[in-house]
Amino acid sequence: VMADLLRDSNLEEEKRKEFTHHIQVQLKRMEWLVSSLLKLSKIDAGTITFKKEKIVVSSLLDSVMEPLLVPMDIKMQTFDIVGDKDATFSGDYNWTLEALINIIKNCVEHTPPHGHISIQFGENALYTEVIISDNGKGIPKEELPYIFQRFYKGKHANNDSVGIGLAMAHVIITSQQGDIEVRSEIGKGTTFHIKWYKQVI
């Protein structure tokens, strides 16, 4: 509809800018959705081989936070990252980067202005872990079993959400000898506990 309206030569310049902006936003959403669905389809079909490379967790988390700094700044949110600088695990850097961005992006979206996100990481003899916590809205107990299902949208989901980010993060992590658990309390926040095991158990 907006594209059709833009064809009107008598359309006011202010309206033209507004419609153009809305079209750009929607196109970006469509691009992300199509790209995510293609990635999920490739994983399902077994056509993607995850690399086995040594990943330094502290370096990975620095890269994860980079694209999230602007949306966090807009919401005046703060964050801290604490952990063992020597912690590593074996996995695919780019795919794991995408998974963690999706998880923390979810935290940013569901944490109010001036909120805080805490990231802890470490390593032991069994696994390497990353724990991501926010002090946001929290997830109702009855919704927790479903949040990693594709296209699932909870009661507090944003209107723009399509329910695929966490599903993709779950698939990427569990496809790399990993596991992800979530704990949440309404009004207090949510914690994602991610583990990459050193051997299949």
PDB file of C-alpha atoms in Angstrom:
ATOM      1  CA  VAL A   1       0.000   0.000   0.000  1.00  0.00           C
ATOM      2  CA  MET A   2       2.773   2.429   0.946  1.00  0.00           C
ATOM      3  CA  ALA A   3       4.656   1.668  -2.271  1.00  0.00           C
ATOM      4  CA  ASP A   4       1.514   2.467  -4.262  1.00  0.00           C
ATOM      5  CA  LEU A   5       1.055   5.727  -2.355  1.00  0.00           C
ATOM      6  CA  LEU A   6       4.633   6.746  -3.185  1.00  0.00           C
ATOM      7  CA  ARG A   7       3.713   6.724  -6.866  1.00  0.00           C
ATOM      8  CA  ASP A   8       1.407   9.702  -6.265  1.00  0.00           C
ATOM      9  CA  SER A   9       3.310  12.767  -7.525  1.00  0.00           C
ATOM     10  CA  ASN A  10       1.160  14.989  -5.311  1.00  0.00           C
ATOM     11  CA  LEU A  11       2.157  13.209  -2.094  1.00  0.00           C
ATOM     12  CA  GLU A  12       3.566  15.569   0.549  1.00  0.00           C
ATOM     13  CA  GLU A  13       7.346  15.309   1.040  1.00  0.00           C
ATOM     14  CA  GLU A  14       6.945  14.587   4.758  1.00  0.00           C
ATOM     15  CA  LYS A  15       4.598  11.681   4.016  1.00  0.00           C
ATOM     16  CA  ARG A  16       6.942  10.432   1.301  1.00  0.00           C
ATOM     17  CA  LYS A  17       9.815  10.288   3.829  1.00  0.00           C
ATOM     18  CA  GLU A  18       7.601   8.548   6.373  1.00  0.00           C
ATOM     19  CA  PHE A  19       6.404   5.882   3.940  1.00  0.00           C
ATOM     20  CA  THR A  20       9.929   5.321   2.602  1.00  0.00           C
ATOM     21  CA  HIS A  21      11.218   4.801   6.137  1.00  0.00           C
ATOM     22  CA  HIS A  22       8.453   2.288   6.933  1.00  0.00           C
ATOM     23  CA  ILE A  23       9.175   0.372   3.730  1.00  0.00           C
ATOM     24  CA  GLN A  24      12.895   0.206   4.587  1.00  0.00           C
ATOM     25  CA  VAL A  25      12.130  -1.109   8.069  1.00  0.00           C
ATOM     26  CA  GLN A  26       9.808  -3.801   6.741  1.00  0.00           C
ATOM     27  CA  LEU A  27      12.288  -4.817   4.031  1.00  0.00           C
ATOM     28  CA  LYS A  28      15.016  -5.282   6.653  1.00  0.00           C
ATOM     29  CA  ARG A  29      12.660  -7.450   8.723  1.00  0.00           C
ATOM     30  CA  MET A  30      11.771  -9.532   5.678  1.00  0.00           C
ATOM     31  CA  GLU A  31      15.450  -9.916   4.756  1.00  0.00           C
ATOM     32  CA  TRP A  32      16.310 -11.096   8.291  1.00  0.00           C
ATOM     33  CA  LEU A  33      13.355 -13.500   8.378  1.00  0.00           C
ATOM     34  CA  VAL A  34      14.094 -15.083   4.994  1.00  0.00           C
ATOM     35  CA  SER A  35      17.787 -15.371   5.855  1.00  0.00           C
ATOM     36  CA  SER A  36      17.012 -16.984   9.237  1.00  0.00           C
ATOM     37  CA  LEU A  37      14.546 -19.454   7.727  1.00  0.00           C
ATOM     38  CA  LEU A  38      17.088 -20.459   5.085  1.00  0.00           C
ATOM     39  CA  LYS A  39      19.733 -21.018   7.756  1.00  0.00           C
ATOM     40  CA  LEU A  40      17.359 -23.127   9.856  1.00  0.00           C
ATOM     41  CA  SER A  41      16.371 -25.153   6.795  1.00  0.00           C
ATOM     42  CA  LYS A  42      20.020 -25.845   5.981  1.00  0.00           C
ATOM     43  CA  ILE A  43      20.691 -27.001   9.544  1.00  0.00           C
ATOM     44  CA  ASP A  44      17.597 -29.238   9.470  1.00  0.00           C
ATOM     45  CA  ALA A  45      18.677 -30.728   6.152  1.00  0.00           C
ATOM     46  CA  GLY A  46      22.134 -31.474   7.508  1.00  0.00           C
ATOM     47  CA  THR A  47      23.826 -29.483   4.767  1.00  0.00           C
ATOM     48  CA  ILE A  48      25.770 -27.289   7.194  1.00  0.00           C
ATOM     49  CA  THR A  49      28.988 -28.553   8.749  1.00  0.00           C
ATOM     50  CA  PHE A  50      29.839 -26.717  11.938  1.00  0.00           C
ATOM     51  CA  LYS A  51      33.540 -25.968  12.220  1.00  0.00           C
ATOM     52  CA  LYS A  52      35.584 -27.235  15.131  1.00  0.00           C
ATOM     53  CA  GLU A  53      37.836 -24.325  15.976  1.00  0.00           C
ATOM     54  CA  LYS A  54      39.208 -23.051  19.248  1.00  0.00           C
ATOM     55  CA  ILE A  55      37.070 -20.132  20.387  1.00  0.00           C
ATOM     56  CA  VAL A  56      38.228 -17.720  23.083  1.00  0.00           C
ATOM     57  CA  VAL A  57      35.043 -16.822  24.961  1.00  0.00           C
ATOM     58  CA  SER A  58      36.102 -13.294  25.972  1.00  0.00           C
ATOM     59  CA  SER A  59      36.877 -12.390  22.347  1.00  0.00           C
ATOM     60  CA  LEU A  60      33.607 -13.938  21.151  1.00  0.00           C
ATOM     61  CA  LEU A  61      31.572 -11.931  23.666  1.00  0.00           C
ATOM     62  CA  ASP A  62      33.255  -8.684  22.620  1.00  0.00           C
ATOM     63  CA  SER A  63      32.125  -9.373  19.044  1.00  0.00           C
ATOM     64  CA  VAL A  64      28.639 -10.342  20.238  1.00  0.00           C
ATOM     65  CA  MET A  65      28.111  -7.041  22.043  1.00  0.00           C
ATOM     66  CA  GLU A  66      29.321  -4.811  19.199  1.00  0.00           C
ATOM     67  CA  PRO A  67      26.059  -4.729  17.156  1.00  0.00           C
ATOM     68  CA  LEU A  68      23.998  -4.423  20.352  1.00  0.00           C
ATOM     69  CA  LEU A  69      25.705  -1.345  21.783  1.00  0.00           C
ATOM     70  CA  VAL A  70      23.540   1.151  19.865  1.00  0.00           C
ATOM     71  CA  PRO A  71      20.128  -0.355  20.815  1.00  0.00           C
ATOM     72  CA  MET A  72      21.342  -0.630  24.419  1.00  0.00           C
ATOM     73  CA  ASP A  73      22.518   2.966  24.384  1.00  0.00           C
ATOM     74  CA  ILE A  74      19.147   4.111  23.036  1.00  0.00           C
ATOM     75  CA  LYS A  75      17.444   2.364  25.967  1.00  0.00           C
ATOM     76  CA  MET A  76      20.160   3.632  28.358  1.00  0.00           C
ATOM     77  CA  GLN A  77      20.897   0.064  29.436  1.00  0.00           C
ATOM     78  CA  THR A  78      24.151  -1.067  31.002  1.00  0.00           C
ATOM     79  CA  PHE A  79      26.005  -4.378  30.913  1.00  0.00           C
ATOM     80  CA  ASP A  80      29.008  -6.109  32.420  1.00  0.00           C
ATOM     81  CA  ILE A  81      31.057  -9.103  31.293  1.00  0.00           C
ATOM     82  CA  VAL A  82      33.005 -11.072  33.895  1.00  0.00           C
ATOM     83  CA  GLY A  83      34.882 -14.321  33.499  1.00  0.00           C
ATOM     84  CA  ASP A  84      38.014 -16.351  32.921  1.00  0.00           C
ATOM     85  CA  LYS A  85      39.927 -14.696  30.067  1.00  0.00           C
ATOM     86  CA  ASP A  86      41.490 -18.069  29.211  1.00  0.00           C
ATOM     87  CA  ALA A  87      38.165 -19.910  28.841  1.00  0.00           C
ATOM     88  CA  THR A  88      37.749 -21.588  25.446  1.00  0.00           C
ATOM     89  CA  PHE A  89      35.628 -24.198  23.709  1.00  0.00           C
ATOM     90  CA  SER A  90      35.551 -25.972  20.372  1.00  0.00           C
ATOM     91  CA  GLY A  91      32.900 -24.741  17.960  1.00  0.00           C
ATOM     92  CA  ASP A  92      31.991 -22.650  14.946  1.00  0.00           C
ATOM     93  CA  TYR A  93      32.785 -19.000  15.644  1.00  0.00           C
ATOM     94  CA  ASN A  94      30.360 -17.346  13.204  1.00  0.00           C
ATOM     95  CA  TRP A  95      27.380 -19.579  13.959  1.00  0.00           C
ATOM     96  CA  THR A  96      27.923 -19.291  17.716  1.00  0.00           C
ATOM     97  CA  LEU A  97      28.236 -15.518  17.339  1.00  0.00           C
ATOM     98  CA  GLU A  98      24.819 -15.452  15.689  1.00  0.00           C
ATOM     99  CA  ALA A  99      23.267 -17.596  18.427  1.00  0.00           C
ATOM    100  CA  LEU A 100      24.542 -15.391  21.255  1.00  0.00           C
ATOM    101  CA  ILE A 101      23.552 -12.178  19.477  1.00  0.00           C
ATOM    102  CA  ASN A 102      19.990 -13.515  19.179  1.00  0.00           C
ATOM    103  CA  ILE A 103      19.864 -14.393  22.886  1.00  0.00           C
ATOM    104  CA  ILE A 104      21.238 -11.072  24.139  1.00  0.00           C
ATOM    105  CA  LYS A 105      19.116  -9.157  21.617  1.00  0.00           C
ATOM    106  CA  ASN A 106      16.108 -10.856  23.207  1.00  0.00           C
ATOM    107  CA  CYS A 107      17.292  -9.689  26.636  1.00  0.00           C
ATOM    108  CA  VAL A 108      17.732  -6.115  25.387  1.00  0.00           C
ATOM    109  CA  GLU A 109      14.226  -6.065  23.902  1.00  0.00           C
ATOM    110  CA  HIS A 110      12.587  -7.377  27.088  1.00  0.00           C
ATOM    111  CA  THR A 111      14.559  -5.244  29.530  1.00  0.00           C
ATOM    112  CA  PRO A 112      13.201  -1.737  30.253  1.00  0.00           C
ATOM    113  CA  PRO A 113      15.155   1.511  29.891  1.00  0.00           C
ATOM    114  CA  HIS A 114      17.984   1.843  32.440  1.00  0.00           C
ATOM    115  CA  GLY A 115      17.981  -1.950  32.842  1.00  0.00           C
ATOM    116  CA  HIS A 116      21.084  -4.098  33.191  1.00  0.00           C
ATOM    117  CA  ILE A 117      22.408  -7.219  31.467  1.00  0.00           C
ATOM    118  CA  SER A 118      25.058  -9.347  33.141  1.00  0.00           C
ATOM    119  CA  ILE A 119      27.252 -11.885  31.335  1.00  0.00           C
ATOM    120  CA  GLN A 120      29.425 -14.388  33.179  1.00  0.00           C
ATOM    121  CA  PHE A 121      31.603 -17.062  31.628  1.00  0.00           C
ATOM    122  CA  GLY A 122      34.036 -19.741  32.678  1.00  0.00           C
ATOM    123  CA  GLU A 123      35.405 -23.212  32.080  1.00  0.00           C
ATOM    124  CA  ASN A 124      35.803 -26.422  34.066  1.00  0.00           C
ATOM    125  CA  ALA A 125      36.788 -30.005  33.342  1.00  0.00           C
ATOM    126  CA  LEU A 126      33.367 -30.866  31.890  1.00  0.00           C
ATOM    127  CA  TYR A 127      32.198 -27.803  29.992  1.00  0.00           C
ATOM    128  CA  THR A 128      32.595 -24.148  29.103  1.00  0.00           C
ATOM    129  CA  GLU A 129      29.669 -21.960  30.134  1.00  0.00           C
ATOM    130  CA  VAL A 130      28.169 -18.557  29.445  1.00  0.00           C
ATOM    131  CA  ILE A 131      25.455 -17.204  31.753  1.00  0.00           C
ATOM    132  CA  ILE A 132      23.406 -14.268  30.469  1.00  0.00           C
ATOM    133  CA  SER A 133      21.050 -12.514  32.905  1.00  0.00           C
ATOM    134  CA  ASP A 134      18.784  -9.487  32.630  1.00  0.00           C
ATOM    135  CA  ASN A 135      16.544  -7.644  35.089  1.00  0.00           C
ATOM    136  CA  GLY A 136      13.688  -7.327  32.625  1.00  0.00           C
ATOM    137  CA  LYS A 137      10.035  -8.348  32.501  1.00  0.00           C
ATOM    138  CA  GLY A 138      10.613 -12.042  33.008  1.00  0.00           C
ATOM    139  CA  ILE A 139       8.859 -14.937  31.283  1.00  0.00           C
ATOM    140  CA  PRO A 140       5.708 -16.563  32.719  1.00  0.00           C
ATOM    141  CA  LYS A 141       6.391 -20.065  34.058  1.00  0.00           C
ATOM    142  CA  GLU A 142       3.874 -21.650  31.693  1.00  0.00           C
ATOM    143  CA  GLU A 143       5.680 -20.195  28.653  1.00  0.00           C
ATOM    144  CA  LEU A 144       9.204 -21.385  29.514  1.00  0.00           C
ATOM    145  CA  PRO A 145       8.874 -24.852  27.860  1.00  0.00           C
ATOM    146  CA  TYR A 146       7.982 -23.235  24.532  1.00  0.00           C
ATOM    147  CA  ILE A 147      10.335 -20.264  24.097  1.00  0.00           C
ATOM    148  CA  PHE A 148      12.769 -22.204  21.885  1.00  0.00           C
ATOM    149  CA  GLN A 149      10.021 -23.398  19.544  1.00  0.00           C
ATOM    150  CA  ARG A 150       9.877 -21.763  16.122  1.00  0.00           C
ATOM    151  CA  PHE A 151       7.304 -19.013  15.687  1.00  0.00           C
ATOM    152  CA  TYR A 152       6.291 -19.142  19.352  1.00  0.00           C
ATOM    153  CA  LYS A 153       5.337 -15.721  20.679  1.00  0.00           C
ATOM    154  CA  GLY A 154       4.692 -15.199  24.358  1.00  0.00           C
ATOM    155  CA  LYS A 155       2.265 -12.772  25.910  1.00  0.00           C
ATOM    156  CA  HIS A 156       4.973 -10.137  26.348  1.00  0.00           C
ATOM    157  CA  ALA A 157       6.487 -10.508  22.860  1.00  0.00           C
ATOM    158  CA  ASN A 158       6.977  -7.365  20.795  1.00  0.00           C
ATOM    159  CA  ASN A 159       4.583  -6.831  17.906  1.00  0.00           C
ATOM    160  CA  ASP A 160       7.544  -7.045  15.514  1.00  0.00           C
ATOM    161  CA  SER A 161       8.645 -10.431  16.855  1.00  0.00           C
ATOM    162  CA  VAL A 162       8.225 -13.496  14.649  1.00  0.00           C
ATOM    163  CA  GLY A 163       9.453 -15.991  17.244  1.00  0.00           C
ATOM    164  CA  ILE A 164      12.499 -17.336  15.448  1.00  0.00           C
ATOM    165  CA  GLY A 165      15.613 -15.800  17.082  1.00  0.00           C
ATOM    166  CA  LEU A 166      15.679 -18.005  20.180  1.00  0.00           C
ATOM    167  CA  ALA A 167      14.714 -21.069  18.142  1.00  0.00           C
ATOM    168  CA  MET A 168      17.712 -20.568  15.887  1.00  0.00           C
ATOM    169  CA  ALA A 169      20.018 -19.946  18.865  1.00  0.00           C
ATOM    170  CA  HIS A 170      18.843 -23.212  20.438  1.00  0.00           C
ATOM    171  CA  VAL A 171      19.468 -25.220  17.249  1.00  0.00           C
ATOM    172  CA  ILE A 172      22.949 -23.724  16.754  1.00  0.00           C
ATOM    173  CA  ILE A 173      24.028 -24.370  20.342  1.00  0.00           C
ATOM    174  CA  THR A 174      22.630 -27.902  20.637  1.00  0.00           C
ATOM    175  CA  SER A 175      24.177 -28.822  17.279  1.00  0.00           C
ATOM    176  CA  GLN A 176      27.623 -28.142  18.777  1.00  0.00           C
ATOM    177  CA  GLN A 177      27.616 -30.414  21.837  1.00  0.00           C
ATOM    178  CA  GLY A 178      25.913 -27.639  23.727  1.00  0.00           C
ATOM    179  CA  ASP A 179      22.927 -27.157  25.959  1.00  0.00           C
ATOM    180  CA  ILE A 180      20.867 -24.118  26.952  1.00  0.00           C
ATOM    181  CA  GLU A 181      18.587 -23.708  29.949  1.00  0.00           C
ATOM    182  CA  VAL A 182      16.432 -20.765  30.945  1.00  0.00           C
ATOM    183  CA  ARG A 183      15.204 -19.600  34.338  1.00  0.00           C
ATOM    184  CA  SER A 184      12.912 -16.638  34.797  1.00  0.00           C
ATOM    185  CA  GLU A 185      10.792 -14.806  37.307  1.00  0.00           C
ATOM    186  CA  ILE A 186       8.130 -12.255  36.441  1.00  0.00           C
ATOM    187  CA  GLY A 187       9.235  -8.737  37.314  1.00  0.00           C
ATOM    188  CA  LYS A 188      12.774  -9.836  38.218  1.00  0.00           C
ATOM    189  CA  GLY A 189      14.338 -11.029  34.992  1.00  0.00           C
ATOM    190  CA  THR A 190      15.573 -13.972  32.963  1.00  0.00           C
ATOM    191  CA  THR A 191      18.763 -16.035  32.908  1.00  0.00           C
ATOM    192  CA  PHE A 192      20.063 -18.113  29.990  1.00  0.00           C
ATOM    193  CA  HIS A 193      22.631 -20.750  31.004  1.00  0.00           C
ATOM    194  CA  ILE A 194      24.628 -22.072  28.053  1.00  0.00           C
ATOM    195  CA  LYS A 195      27.104 -24.976  28.239  1.00  0.00           C
ATOM    196  CA  TRP A 196      29.407 -26.458  25.620  1.00  0.00           C
ATOM    197  CA  TYR A 197      30.518 -29.885  26.754  1.00  0.00           C
ATOM    198  CA  LYS A 198      34.064 -31.069  26.172  1.00  0.00           C
ATOM    199  CA  GLN A 199      32.760 -34.459  25.103  1.00  0.00           C
ATOM    200  CA  VAL A 200      29.379 -35.898  24.209  1.00  0.00           C
ATOM    201  CA  ILE A 201      27.586 -37.061  27.351  1.00  0.00           C
TER     202      ILE A 201
END
